[in-house]
PDB file of C-alpha atoms in Angstrom:
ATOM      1  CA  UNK V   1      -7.720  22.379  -2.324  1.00 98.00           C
ATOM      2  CA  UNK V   2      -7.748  20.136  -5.314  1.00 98.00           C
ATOM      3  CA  UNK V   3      -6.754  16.217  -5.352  1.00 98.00           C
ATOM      4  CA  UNK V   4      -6.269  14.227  -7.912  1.00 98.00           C
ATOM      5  CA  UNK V   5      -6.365   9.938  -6.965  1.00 98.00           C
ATOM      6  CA  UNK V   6      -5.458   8.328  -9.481  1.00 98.00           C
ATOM      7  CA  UNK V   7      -6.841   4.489  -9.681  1.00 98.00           C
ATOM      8  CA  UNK V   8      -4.390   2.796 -11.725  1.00 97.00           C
ATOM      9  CA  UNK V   9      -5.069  -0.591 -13.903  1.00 96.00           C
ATOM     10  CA  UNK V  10      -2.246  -3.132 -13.267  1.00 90.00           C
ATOM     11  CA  UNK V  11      -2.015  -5.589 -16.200  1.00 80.00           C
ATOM     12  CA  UNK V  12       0.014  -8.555 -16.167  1.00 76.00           C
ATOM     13  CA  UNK V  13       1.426  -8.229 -19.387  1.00 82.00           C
ATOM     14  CA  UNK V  14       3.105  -4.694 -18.497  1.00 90.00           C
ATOM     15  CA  UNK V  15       5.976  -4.409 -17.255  1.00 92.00           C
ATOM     16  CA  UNK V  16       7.264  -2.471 -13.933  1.00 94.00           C
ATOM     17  CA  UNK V  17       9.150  -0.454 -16.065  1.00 96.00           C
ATOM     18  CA  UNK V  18       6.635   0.621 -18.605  1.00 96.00           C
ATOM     19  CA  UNK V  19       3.839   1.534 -15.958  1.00 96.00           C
ATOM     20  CA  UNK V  20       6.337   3.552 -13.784  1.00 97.00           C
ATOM     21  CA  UNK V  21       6.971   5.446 -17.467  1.00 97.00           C
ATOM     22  CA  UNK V  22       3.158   5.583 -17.925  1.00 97.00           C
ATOM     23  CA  UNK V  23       2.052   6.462 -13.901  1.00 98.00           C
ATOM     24  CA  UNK V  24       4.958   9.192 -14.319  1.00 98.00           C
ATOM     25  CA  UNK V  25       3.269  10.855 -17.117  1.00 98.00           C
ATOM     26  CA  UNK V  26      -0.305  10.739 -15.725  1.00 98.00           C
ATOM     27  CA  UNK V  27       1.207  12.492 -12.681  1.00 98.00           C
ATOM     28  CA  UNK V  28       2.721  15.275 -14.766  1.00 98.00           C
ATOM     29  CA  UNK V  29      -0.840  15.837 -16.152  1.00 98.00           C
ATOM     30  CA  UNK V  30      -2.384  16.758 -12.723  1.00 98.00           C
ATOM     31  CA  UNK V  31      -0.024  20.032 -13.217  1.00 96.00           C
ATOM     32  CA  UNK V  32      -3.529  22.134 -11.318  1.00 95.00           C
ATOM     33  CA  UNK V  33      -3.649  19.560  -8.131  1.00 98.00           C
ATOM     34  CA  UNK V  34      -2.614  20.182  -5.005  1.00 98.00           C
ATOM     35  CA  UNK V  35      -1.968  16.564  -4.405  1.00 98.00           C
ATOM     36  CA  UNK V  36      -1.714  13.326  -5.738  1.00 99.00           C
ATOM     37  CA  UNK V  37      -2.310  10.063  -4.528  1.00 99.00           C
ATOM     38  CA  UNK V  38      -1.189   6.910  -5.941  1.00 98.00           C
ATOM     39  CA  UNK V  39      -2.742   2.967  -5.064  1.00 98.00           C
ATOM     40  CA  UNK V  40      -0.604   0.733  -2.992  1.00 98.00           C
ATOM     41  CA  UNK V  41       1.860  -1.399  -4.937  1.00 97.00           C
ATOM     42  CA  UNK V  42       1.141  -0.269  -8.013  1.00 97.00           C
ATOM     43  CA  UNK V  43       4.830  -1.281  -9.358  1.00 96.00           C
ATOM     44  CA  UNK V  44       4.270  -5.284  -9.180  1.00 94.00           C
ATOM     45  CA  UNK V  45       0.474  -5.365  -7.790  1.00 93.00           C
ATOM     46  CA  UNK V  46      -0.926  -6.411  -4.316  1.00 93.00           C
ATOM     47  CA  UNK V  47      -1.428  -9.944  -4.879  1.00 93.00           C
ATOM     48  CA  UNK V  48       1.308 -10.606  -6.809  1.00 91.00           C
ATOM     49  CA  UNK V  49       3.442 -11.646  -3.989  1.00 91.00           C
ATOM     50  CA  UNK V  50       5.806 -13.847  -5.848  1.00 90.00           C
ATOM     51  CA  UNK V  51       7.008 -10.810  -7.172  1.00 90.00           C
ATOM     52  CA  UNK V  52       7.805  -8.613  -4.031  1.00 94.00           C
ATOM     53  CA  UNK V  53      11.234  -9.909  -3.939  1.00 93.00           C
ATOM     54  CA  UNK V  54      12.722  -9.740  -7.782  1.00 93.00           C
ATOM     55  CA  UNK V  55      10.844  -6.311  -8.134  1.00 94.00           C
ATOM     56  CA  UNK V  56      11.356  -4.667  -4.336  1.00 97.00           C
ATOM     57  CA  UNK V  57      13.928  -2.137  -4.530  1.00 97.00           C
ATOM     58  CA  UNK V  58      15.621   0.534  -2.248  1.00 97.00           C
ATOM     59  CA  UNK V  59      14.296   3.655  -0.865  1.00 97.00           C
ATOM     60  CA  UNK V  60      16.147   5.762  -3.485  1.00 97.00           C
ATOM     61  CA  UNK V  61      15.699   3.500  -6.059  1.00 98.00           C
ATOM     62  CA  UNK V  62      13.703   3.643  -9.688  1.00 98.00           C
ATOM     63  CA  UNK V  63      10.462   4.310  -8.590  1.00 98.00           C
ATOM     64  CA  UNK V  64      11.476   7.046  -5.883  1.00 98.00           C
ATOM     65  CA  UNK V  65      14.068   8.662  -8.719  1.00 98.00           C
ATOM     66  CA  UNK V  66      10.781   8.817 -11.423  1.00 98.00           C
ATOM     67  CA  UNK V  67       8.269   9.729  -8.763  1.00 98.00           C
ATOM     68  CA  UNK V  68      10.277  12.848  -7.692  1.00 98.00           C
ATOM     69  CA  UNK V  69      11.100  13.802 -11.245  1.00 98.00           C
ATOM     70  CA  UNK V  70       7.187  13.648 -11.811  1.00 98.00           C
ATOM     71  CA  UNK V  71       5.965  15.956  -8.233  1.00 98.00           C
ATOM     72  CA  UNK V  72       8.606  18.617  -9.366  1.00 98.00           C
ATOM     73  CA  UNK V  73       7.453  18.700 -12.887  1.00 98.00           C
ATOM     74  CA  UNK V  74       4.050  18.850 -11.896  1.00 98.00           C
ATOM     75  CA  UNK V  75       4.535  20.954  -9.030  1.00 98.00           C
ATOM     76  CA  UNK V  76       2.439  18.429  -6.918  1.00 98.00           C
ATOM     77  CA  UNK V  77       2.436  16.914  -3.587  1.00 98.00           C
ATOM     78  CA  UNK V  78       2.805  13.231  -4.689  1.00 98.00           C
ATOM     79  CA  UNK V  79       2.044  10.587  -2.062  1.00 99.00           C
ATOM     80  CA  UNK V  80       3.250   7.974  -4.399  1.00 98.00           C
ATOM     81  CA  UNK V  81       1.519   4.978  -3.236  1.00 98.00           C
ATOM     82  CA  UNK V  82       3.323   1.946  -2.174  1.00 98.00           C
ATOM     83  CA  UNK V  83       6.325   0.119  -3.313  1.00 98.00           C
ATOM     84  CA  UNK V  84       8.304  -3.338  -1.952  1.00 98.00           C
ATOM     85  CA  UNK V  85      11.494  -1.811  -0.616  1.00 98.00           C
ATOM     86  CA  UNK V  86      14.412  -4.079   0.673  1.00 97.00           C
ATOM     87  CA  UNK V  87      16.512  -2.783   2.914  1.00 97.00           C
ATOM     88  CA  UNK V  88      20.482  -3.532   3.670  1.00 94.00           C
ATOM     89  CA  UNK V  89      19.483  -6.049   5.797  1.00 95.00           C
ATOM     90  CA  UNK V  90      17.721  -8.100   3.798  1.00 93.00           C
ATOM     91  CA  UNK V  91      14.070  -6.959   4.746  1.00 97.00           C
ATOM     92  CA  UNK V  92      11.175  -6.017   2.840  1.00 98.00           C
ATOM     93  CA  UNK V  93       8.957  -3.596   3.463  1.00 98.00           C
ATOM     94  CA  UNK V  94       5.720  -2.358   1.779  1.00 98.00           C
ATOM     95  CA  UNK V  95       6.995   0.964   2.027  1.00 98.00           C
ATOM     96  CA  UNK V  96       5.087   4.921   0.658  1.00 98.00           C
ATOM     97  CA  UNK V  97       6.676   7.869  -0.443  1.00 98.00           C
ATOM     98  CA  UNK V  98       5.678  10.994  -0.188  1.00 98.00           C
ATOM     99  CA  UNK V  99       7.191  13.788  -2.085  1.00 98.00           C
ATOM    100  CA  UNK V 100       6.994  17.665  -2.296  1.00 98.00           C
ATOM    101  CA  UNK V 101       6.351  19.994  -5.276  1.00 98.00           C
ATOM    102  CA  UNK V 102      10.002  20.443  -5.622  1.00 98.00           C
ATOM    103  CA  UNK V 103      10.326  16.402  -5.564  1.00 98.00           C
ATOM    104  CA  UNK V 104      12.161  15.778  -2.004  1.00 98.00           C
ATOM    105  CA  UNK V 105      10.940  12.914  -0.111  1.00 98.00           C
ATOM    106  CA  UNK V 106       9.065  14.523   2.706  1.00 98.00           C
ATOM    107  CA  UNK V 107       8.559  10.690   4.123  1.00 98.00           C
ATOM    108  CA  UNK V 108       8.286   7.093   3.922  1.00 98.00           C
ATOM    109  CA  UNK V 109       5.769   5.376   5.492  1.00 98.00           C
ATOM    110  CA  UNK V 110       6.275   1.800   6.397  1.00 98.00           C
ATOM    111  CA  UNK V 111       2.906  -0.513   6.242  1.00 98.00           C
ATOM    112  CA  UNK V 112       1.970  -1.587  10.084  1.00 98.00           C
ATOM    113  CA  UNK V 113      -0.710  -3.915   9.065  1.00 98.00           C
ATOM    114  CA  UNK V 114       0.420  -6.180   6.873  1.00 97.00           C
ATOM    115  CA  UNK V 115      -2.564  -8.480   5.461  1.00 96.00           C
ATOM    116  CA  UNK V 116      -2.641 -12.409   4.308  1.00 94.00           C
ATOM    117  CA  UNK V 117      -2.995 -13.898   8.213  1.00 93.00           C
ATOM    118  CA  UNK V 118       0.050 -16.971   7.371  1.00 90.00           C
ATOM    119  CA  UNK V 119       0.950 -16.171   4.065  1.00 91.00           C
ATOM    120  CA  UNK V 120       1.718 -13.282   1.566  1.00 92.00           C
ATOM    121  CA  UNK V 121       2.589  -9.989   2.611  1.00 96.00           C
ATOM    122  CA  UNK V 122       2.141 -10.778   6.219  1.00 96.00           C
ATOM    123  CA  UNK V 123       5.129 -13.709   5.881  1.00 96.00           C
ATOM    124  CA  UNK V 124       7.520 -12.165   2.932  1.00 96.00           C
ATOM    125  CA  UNK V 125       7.067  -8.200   4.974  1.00 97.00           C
ATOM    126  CA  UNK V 126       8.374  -6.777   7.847  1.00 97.00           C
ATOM    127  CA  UNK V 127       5.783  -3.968   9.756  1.00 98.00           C
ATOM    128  CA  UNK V 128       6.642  -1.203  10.091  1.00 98.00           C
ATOM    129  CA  UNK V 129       6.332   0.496  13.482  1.00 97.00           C
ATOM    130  CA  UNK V 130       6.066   4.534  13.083  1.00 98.00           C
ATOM    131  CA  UNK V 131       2.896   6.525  12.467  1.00 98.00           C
ATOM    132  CA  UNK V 132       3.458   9.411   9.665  1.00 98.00           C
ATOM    133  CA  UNK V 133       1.912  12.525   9.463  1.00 98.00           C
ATOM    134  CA  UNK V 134       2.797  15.172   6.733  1.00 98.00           C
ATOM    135  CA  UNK V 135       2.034  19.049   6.653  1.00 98.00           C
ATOM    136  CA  UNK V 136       1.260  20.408   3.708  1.00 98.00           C
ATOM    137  CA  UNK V 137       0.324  24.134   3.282  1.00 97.00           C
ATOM    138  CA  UNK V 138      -3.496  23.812   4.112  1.00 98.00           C
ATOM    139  CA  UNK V 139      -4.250  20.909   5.413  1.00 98.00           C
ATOM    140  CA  UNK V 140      -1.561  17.559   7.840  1.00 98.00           C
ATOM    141  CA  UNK V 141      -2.131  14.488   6.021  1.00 98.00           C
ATOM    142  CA  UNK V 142      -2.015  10.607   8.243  1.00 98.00           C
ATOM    143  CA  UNK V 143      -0.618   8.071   6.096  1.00 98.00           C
ATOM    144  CA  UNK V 144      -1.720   4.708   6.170  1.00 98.00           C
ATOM    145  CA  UNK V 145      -2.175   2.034   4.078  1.00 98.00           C
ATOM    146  CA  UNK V 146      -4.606  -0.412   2.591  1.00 98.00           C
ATOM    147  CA  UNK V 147      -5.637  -3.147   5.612  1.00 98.00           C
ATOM    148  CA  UNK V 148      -4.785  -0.439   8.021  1.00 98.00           C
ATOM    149  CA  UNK V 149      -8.252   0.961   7.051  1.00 98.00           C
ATOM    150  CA  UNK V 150      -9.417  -2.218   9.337  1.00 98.00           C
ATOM    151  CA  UNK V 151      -7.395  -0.529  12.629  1.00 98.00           C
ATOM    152  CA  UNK V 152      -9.461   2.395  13.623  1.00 98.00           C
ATOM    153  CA  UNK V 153      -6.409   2.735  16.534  1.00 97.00           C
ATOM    154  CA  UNK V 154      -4.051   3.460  13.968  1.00 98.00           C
ATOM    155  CA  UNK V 155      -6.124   6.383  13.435  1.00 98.00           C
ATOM    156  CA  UNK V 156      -6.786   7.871  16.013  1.00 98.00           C
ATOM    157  CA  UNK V 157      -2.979   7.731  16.515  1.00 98.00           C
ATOM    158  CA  UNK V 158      -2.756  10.522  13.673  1.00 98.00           C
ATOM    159  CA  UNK V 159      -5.593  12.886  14.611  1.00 98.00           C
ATOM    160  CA  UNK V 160      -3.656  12.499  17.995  1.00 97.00           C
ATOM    161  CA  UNK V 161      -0.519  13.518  15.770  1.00 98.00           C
ATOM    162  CA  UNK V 162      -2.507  16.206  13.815  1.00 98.00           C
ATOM    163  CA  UNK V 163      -3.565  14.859  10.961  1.00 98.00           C
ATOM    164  CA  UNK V 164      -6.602  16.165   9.423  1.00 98.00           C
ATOM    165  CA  UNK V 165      -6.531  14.312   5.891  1.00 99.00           C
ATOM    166  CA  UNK V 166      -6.292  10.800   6.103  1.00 99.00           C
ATOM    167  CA  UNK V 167      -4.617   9.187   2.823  1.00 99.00           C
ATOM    168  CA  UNK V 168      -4.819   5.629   1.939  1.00 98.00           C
ATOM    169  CA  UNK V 169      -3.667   4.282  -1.134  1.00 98.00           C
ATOM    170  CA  UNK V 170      -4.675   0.108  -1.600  1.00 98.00           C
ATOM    171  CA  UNK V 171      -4.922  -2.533  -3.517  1.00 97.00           C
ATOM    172  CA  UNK V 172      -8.502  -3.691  -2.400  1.00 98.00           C
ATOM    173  CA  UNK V 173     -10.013  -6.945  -3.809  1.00 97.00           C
ATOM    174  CA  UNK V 174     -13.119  -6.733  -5.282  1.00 97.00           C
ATOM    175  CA  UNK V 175     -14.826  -9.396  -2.995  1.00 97.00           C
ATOM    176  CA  UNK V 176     -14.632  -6.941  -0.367  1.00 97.00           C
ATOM    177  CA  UNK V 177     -15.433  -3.821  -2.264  1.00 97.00           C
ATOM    178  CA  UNK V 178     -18.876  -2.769   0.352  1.00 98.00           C
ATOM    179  CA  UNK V 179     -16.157  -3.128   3.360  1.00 98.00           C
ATOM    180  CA  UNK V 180     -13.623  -0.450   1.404  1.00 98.00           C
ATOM    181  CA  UNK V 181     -16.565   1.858   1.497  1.00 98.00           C
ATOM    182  CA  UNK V 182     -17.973   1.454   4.670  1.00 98.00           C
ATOM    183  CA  UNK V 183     -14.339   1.054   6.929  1.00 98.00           C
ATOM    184  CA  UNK V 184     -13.860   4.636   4.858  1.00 98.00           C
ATOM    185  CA  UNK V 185     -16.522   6.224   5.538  1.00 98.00           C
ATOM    186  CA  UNK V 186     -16.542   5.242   9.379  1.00 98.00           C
ATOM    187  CA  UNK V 187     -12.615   6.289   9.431  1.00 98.00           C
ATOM    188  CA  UNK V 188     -13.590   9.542   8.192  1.00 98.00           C
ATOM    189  CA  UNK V 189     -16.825  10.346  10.916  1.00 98.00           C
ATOM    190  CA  UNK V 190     -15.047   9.304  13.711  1.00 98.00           C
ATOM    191  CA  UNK V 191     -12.054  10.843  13.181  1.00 98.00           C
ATOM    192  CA  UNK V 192     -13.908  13.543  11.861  1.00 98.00           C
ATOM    193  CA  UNK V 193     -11.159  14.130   8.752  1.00 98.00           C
ATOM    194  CA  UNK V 194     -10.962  13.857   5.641  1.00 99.00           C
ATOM    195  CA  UNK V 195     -10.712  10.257   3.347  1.00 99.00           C
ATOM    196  CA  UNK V 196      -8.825  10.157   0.068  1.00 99.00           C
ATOM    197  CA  UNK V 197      -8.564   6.127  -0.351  1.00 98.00           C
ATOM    198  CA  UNK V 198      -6.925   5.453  -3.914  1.00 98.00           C
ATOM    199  CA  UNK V 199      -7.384   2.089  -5.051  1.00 98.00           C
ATOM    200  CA  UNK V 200      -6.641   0.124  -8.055  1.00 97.00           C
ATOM    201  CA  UNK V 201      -7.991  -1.206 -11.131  1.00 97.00           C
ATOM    202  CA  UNK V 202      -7.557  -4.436 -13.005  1.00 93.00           C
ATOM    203  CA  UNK V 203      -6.908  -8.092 -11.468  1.00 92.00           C
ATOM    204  CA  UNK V 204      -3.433  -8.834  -9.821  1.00 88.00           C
ATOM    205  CA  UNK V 205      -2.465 -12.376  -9.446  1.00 89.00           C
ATOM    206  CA  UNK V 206      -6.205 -13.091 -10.574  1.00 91.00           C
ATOM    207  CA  UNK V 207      -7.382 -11.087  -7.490  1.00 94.00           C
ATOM    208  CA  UNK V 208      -9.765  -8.273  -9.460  1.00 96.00           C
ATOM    209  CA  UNK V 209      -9.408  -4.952  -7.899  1.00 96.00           C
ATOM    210  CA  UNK V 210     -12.438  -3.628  -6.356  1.00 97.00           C
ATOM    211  CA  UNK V 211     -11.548  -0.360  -8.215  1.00 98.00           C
ATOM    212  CA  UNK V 212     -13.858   3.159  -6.501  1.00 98.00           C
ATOM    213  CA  UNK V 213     -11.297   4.873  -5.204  1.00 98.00           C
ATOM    214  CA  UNK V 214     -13.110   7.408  -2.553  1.00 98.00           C
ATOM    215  CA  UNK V 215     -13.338  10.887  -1.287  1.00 98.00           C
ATOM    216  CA  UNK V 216     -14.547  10.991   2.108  1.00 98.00           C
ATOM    217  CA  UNK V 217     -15.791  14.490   4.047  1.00 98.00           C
ATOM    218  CA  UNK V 218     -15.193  15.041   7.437  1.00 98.00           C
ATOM    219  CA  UNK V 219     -19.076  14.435   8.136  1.00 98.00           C
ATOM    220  CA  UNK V 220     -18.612  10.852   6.110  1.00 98.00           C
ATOM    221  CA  UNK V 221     -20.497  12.717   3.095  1.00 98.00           C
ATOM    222  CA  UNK V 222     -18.915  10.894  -0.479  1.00 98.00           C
ATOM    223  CA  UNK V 223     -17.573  13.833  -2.304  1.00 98.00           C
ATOM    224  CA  UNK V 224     -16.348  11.478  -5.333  1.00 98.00           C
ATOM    225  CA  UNK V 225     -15.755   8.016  -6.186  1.00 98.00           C
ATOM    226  CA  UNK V 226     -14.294   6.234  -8.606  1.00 98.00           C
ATOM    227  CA  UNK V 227     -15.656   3.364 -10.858  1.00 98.00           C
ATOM    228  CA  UNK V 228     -13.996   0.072 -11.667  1.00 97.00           C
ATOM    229  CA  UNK V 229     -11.939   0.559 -14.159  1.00 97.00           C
ATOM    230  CA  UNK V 230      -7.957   3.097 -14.460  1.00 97.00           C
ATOM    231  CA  UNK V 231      -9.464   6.482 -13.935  1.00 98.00           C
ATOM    232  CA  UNK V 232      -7.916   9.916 -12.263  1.00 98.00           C
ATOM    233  CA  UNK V 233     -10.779  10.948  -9.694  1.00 98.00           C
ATOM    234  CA  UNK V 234     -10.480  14.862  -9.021  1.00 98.00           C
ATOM    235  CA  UNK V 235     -12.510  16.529  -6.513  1.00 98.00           C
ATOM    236  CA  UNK V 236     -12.000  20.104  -4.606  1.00 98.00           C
ATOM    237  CA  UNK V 237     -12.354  19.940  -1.193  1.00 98.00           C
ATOM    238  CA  UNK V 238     -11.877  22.804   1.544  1.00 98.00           C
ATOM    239  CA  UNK V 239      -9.435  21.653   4.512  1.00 98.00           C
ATOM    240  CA  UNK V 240     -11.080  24.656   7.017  1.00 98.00           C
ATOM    241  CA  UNK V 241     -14.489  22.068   7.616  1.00 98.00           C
ATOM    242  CA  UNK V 242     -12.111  19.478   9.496  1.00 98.00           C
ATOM    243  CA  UNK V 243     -11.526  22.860  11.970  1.00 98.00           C
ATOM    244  CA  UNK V 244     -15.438  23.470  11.767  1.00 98.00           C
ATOM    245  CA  UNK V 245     -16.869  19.974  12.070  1.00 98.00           C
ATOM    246  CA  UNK V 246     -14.681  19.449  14.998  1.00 98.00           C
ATOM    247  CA  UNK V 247     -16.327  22.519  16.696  1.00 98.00           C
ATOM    248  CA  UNK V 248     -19.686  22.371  16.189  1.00 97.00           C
ATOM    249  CA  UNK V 249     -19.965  18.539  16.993  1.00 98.00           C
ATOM    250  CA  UNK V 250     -16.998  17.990  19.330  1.00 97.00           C
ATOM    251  CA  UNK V 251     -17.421  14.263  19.214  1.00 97.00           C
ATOM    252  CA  UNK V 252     -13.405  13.736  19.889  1.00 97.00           C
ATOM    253  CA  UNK V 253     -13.760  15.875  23.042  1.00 95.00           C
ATOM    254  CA  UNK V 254     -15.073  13.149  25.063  1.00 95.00           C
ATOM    255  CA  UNK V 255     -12.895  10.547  24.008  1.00 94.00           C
ATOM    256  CA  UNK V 256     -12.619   8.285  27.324  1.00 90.00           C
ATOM    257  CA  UNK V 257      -9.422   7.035  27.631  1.00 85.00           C
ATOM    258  CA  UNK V 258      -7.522   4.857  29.970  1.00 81.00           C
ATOM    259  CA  UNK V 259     -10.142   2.833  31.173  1.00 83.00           C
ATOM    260  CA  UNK V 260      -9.792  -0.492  33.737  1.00 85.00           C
ATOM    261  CA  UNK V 261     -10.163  -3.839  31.897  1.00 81.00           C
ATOM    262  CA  UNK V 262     -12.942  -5.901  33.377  1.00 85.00           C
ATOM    263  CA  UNK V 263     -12.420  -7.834  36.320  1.00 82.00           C
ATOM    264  CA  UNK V 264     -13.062 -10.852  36.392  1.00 78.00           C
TER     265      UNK V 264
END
């Protein structure tokens, strides 16, 4: 199976509209992929919170419209990164798509971690409150979504659900670049599942991107990884060792749960 991350550079003096045109066409040139994965609010940028409200749109809105356009011309499963959505009711949401080769959204994944502690995404977002799992032809993917990484729970809520791929588009800082690889690779050997974790390039806000988007094996072996700056990171990888790692070392097996809190 081939996938294709690809670490986009968001520039301040581009607009949303002229990177969704530019990210459409580099998704139409991964034509061979399998999948695509996109970084997390690649439309307006991670930091950039005082733009989540002008530039959030709906579901079906710009973004969705040229993202689906792009899977079915490529023929590509498209998780399309992140995008502020606002809902009817006011809300927004740092919401992914994820499309199919003949562009229908397959789902939307709504960010359950949302980071900044009092301020930013974690004050202007609402969380979201469903796990999502996709099946694609070879391989289930668990969707989650930059600061999630830090919630091994989360997790091991989607290998509960199935998922053997485990996709997370972000928009990491650079300050905390060692923890992006590290929280990846542990996500991937105890879950025992794949990583793709598509990150992005440039600064946003003046936050610079910690860039090295990551392919992660089932047996925390880096397949790929990017380097700092906009690159498309490409790397085969066979679903089937999930199935085989899980057998030979059956680590998940003895997974204790329900255990008594402490007494005190």
């Amino acid at each position: 199976m081939r996938a294709s991350l690809i670490q986009i550079a968001v520039s301040e003096g581009e607009s949303v509209e002229s990177r969704r045109r530019r990210v459409a066409s580099l998704v139409r040139d991964q034509s061979g992929a399998d999948l695509v994965v996109l970084p997390e609010l690649w439309t307006t940028g991670a930091f950039a919170y005082e733009g989540f409200g002008s530039e959030a749109e709906p579901l079906e809105g710009p973004t969705y419209e040229a993202m689906a356009k792009a899977a079915s011309d490529a023929g590509v499963w498209l998780h399309a990164g992140s995008i502020p959505e606002h809902t009817p009711d006011g809300t927004l949401y740092n919401t992914s798509l994820v499309f199919s080769p003949s562009g229908d959204l397959i789902a939307a994944y709504r960010k359950i971690h949302r980071f900044g502690f009092d301020k930013g995404e974690a004050v202007l977002m609402g969380a979201g409150r469903d796990l999502v799992t996709v099946r694609l032809p070879e391989t289930t993917l668990g969707v989650a979504t930059c600061y999630d990484l830090r919630f091994p729970e989360l997790f091991r809520g989607l290998v509960d659900a199935g998922a053997e791929t485990l996709v997370i588009p972000a928009g990491w800082p650079e300050r905390r670049r060692s923890h992006w690889t590290l929280l990846a690779q542990a996500r991937a050997v105890e879950n025992q599942a794949y990583v793709l974790a598509c990150g992005t390039a440039g600064t946003h806000a003046g936050v610079p991107q910690a860039g090295h988007s990551i392919v992660v094996d089932p047996w925390g072996e880096v397949l790929a990884e990017a380097g700092v700056g906009e690159e498309v990171l490409t790397v085969e990888f066979d679903p089937a060792k999930v199935a085989v790692t899980r057998d030979q070392f059956p680590a998940l097996k003895d997974r204790m749960l329900g255990l008594d809190a402490p007494r005190r």
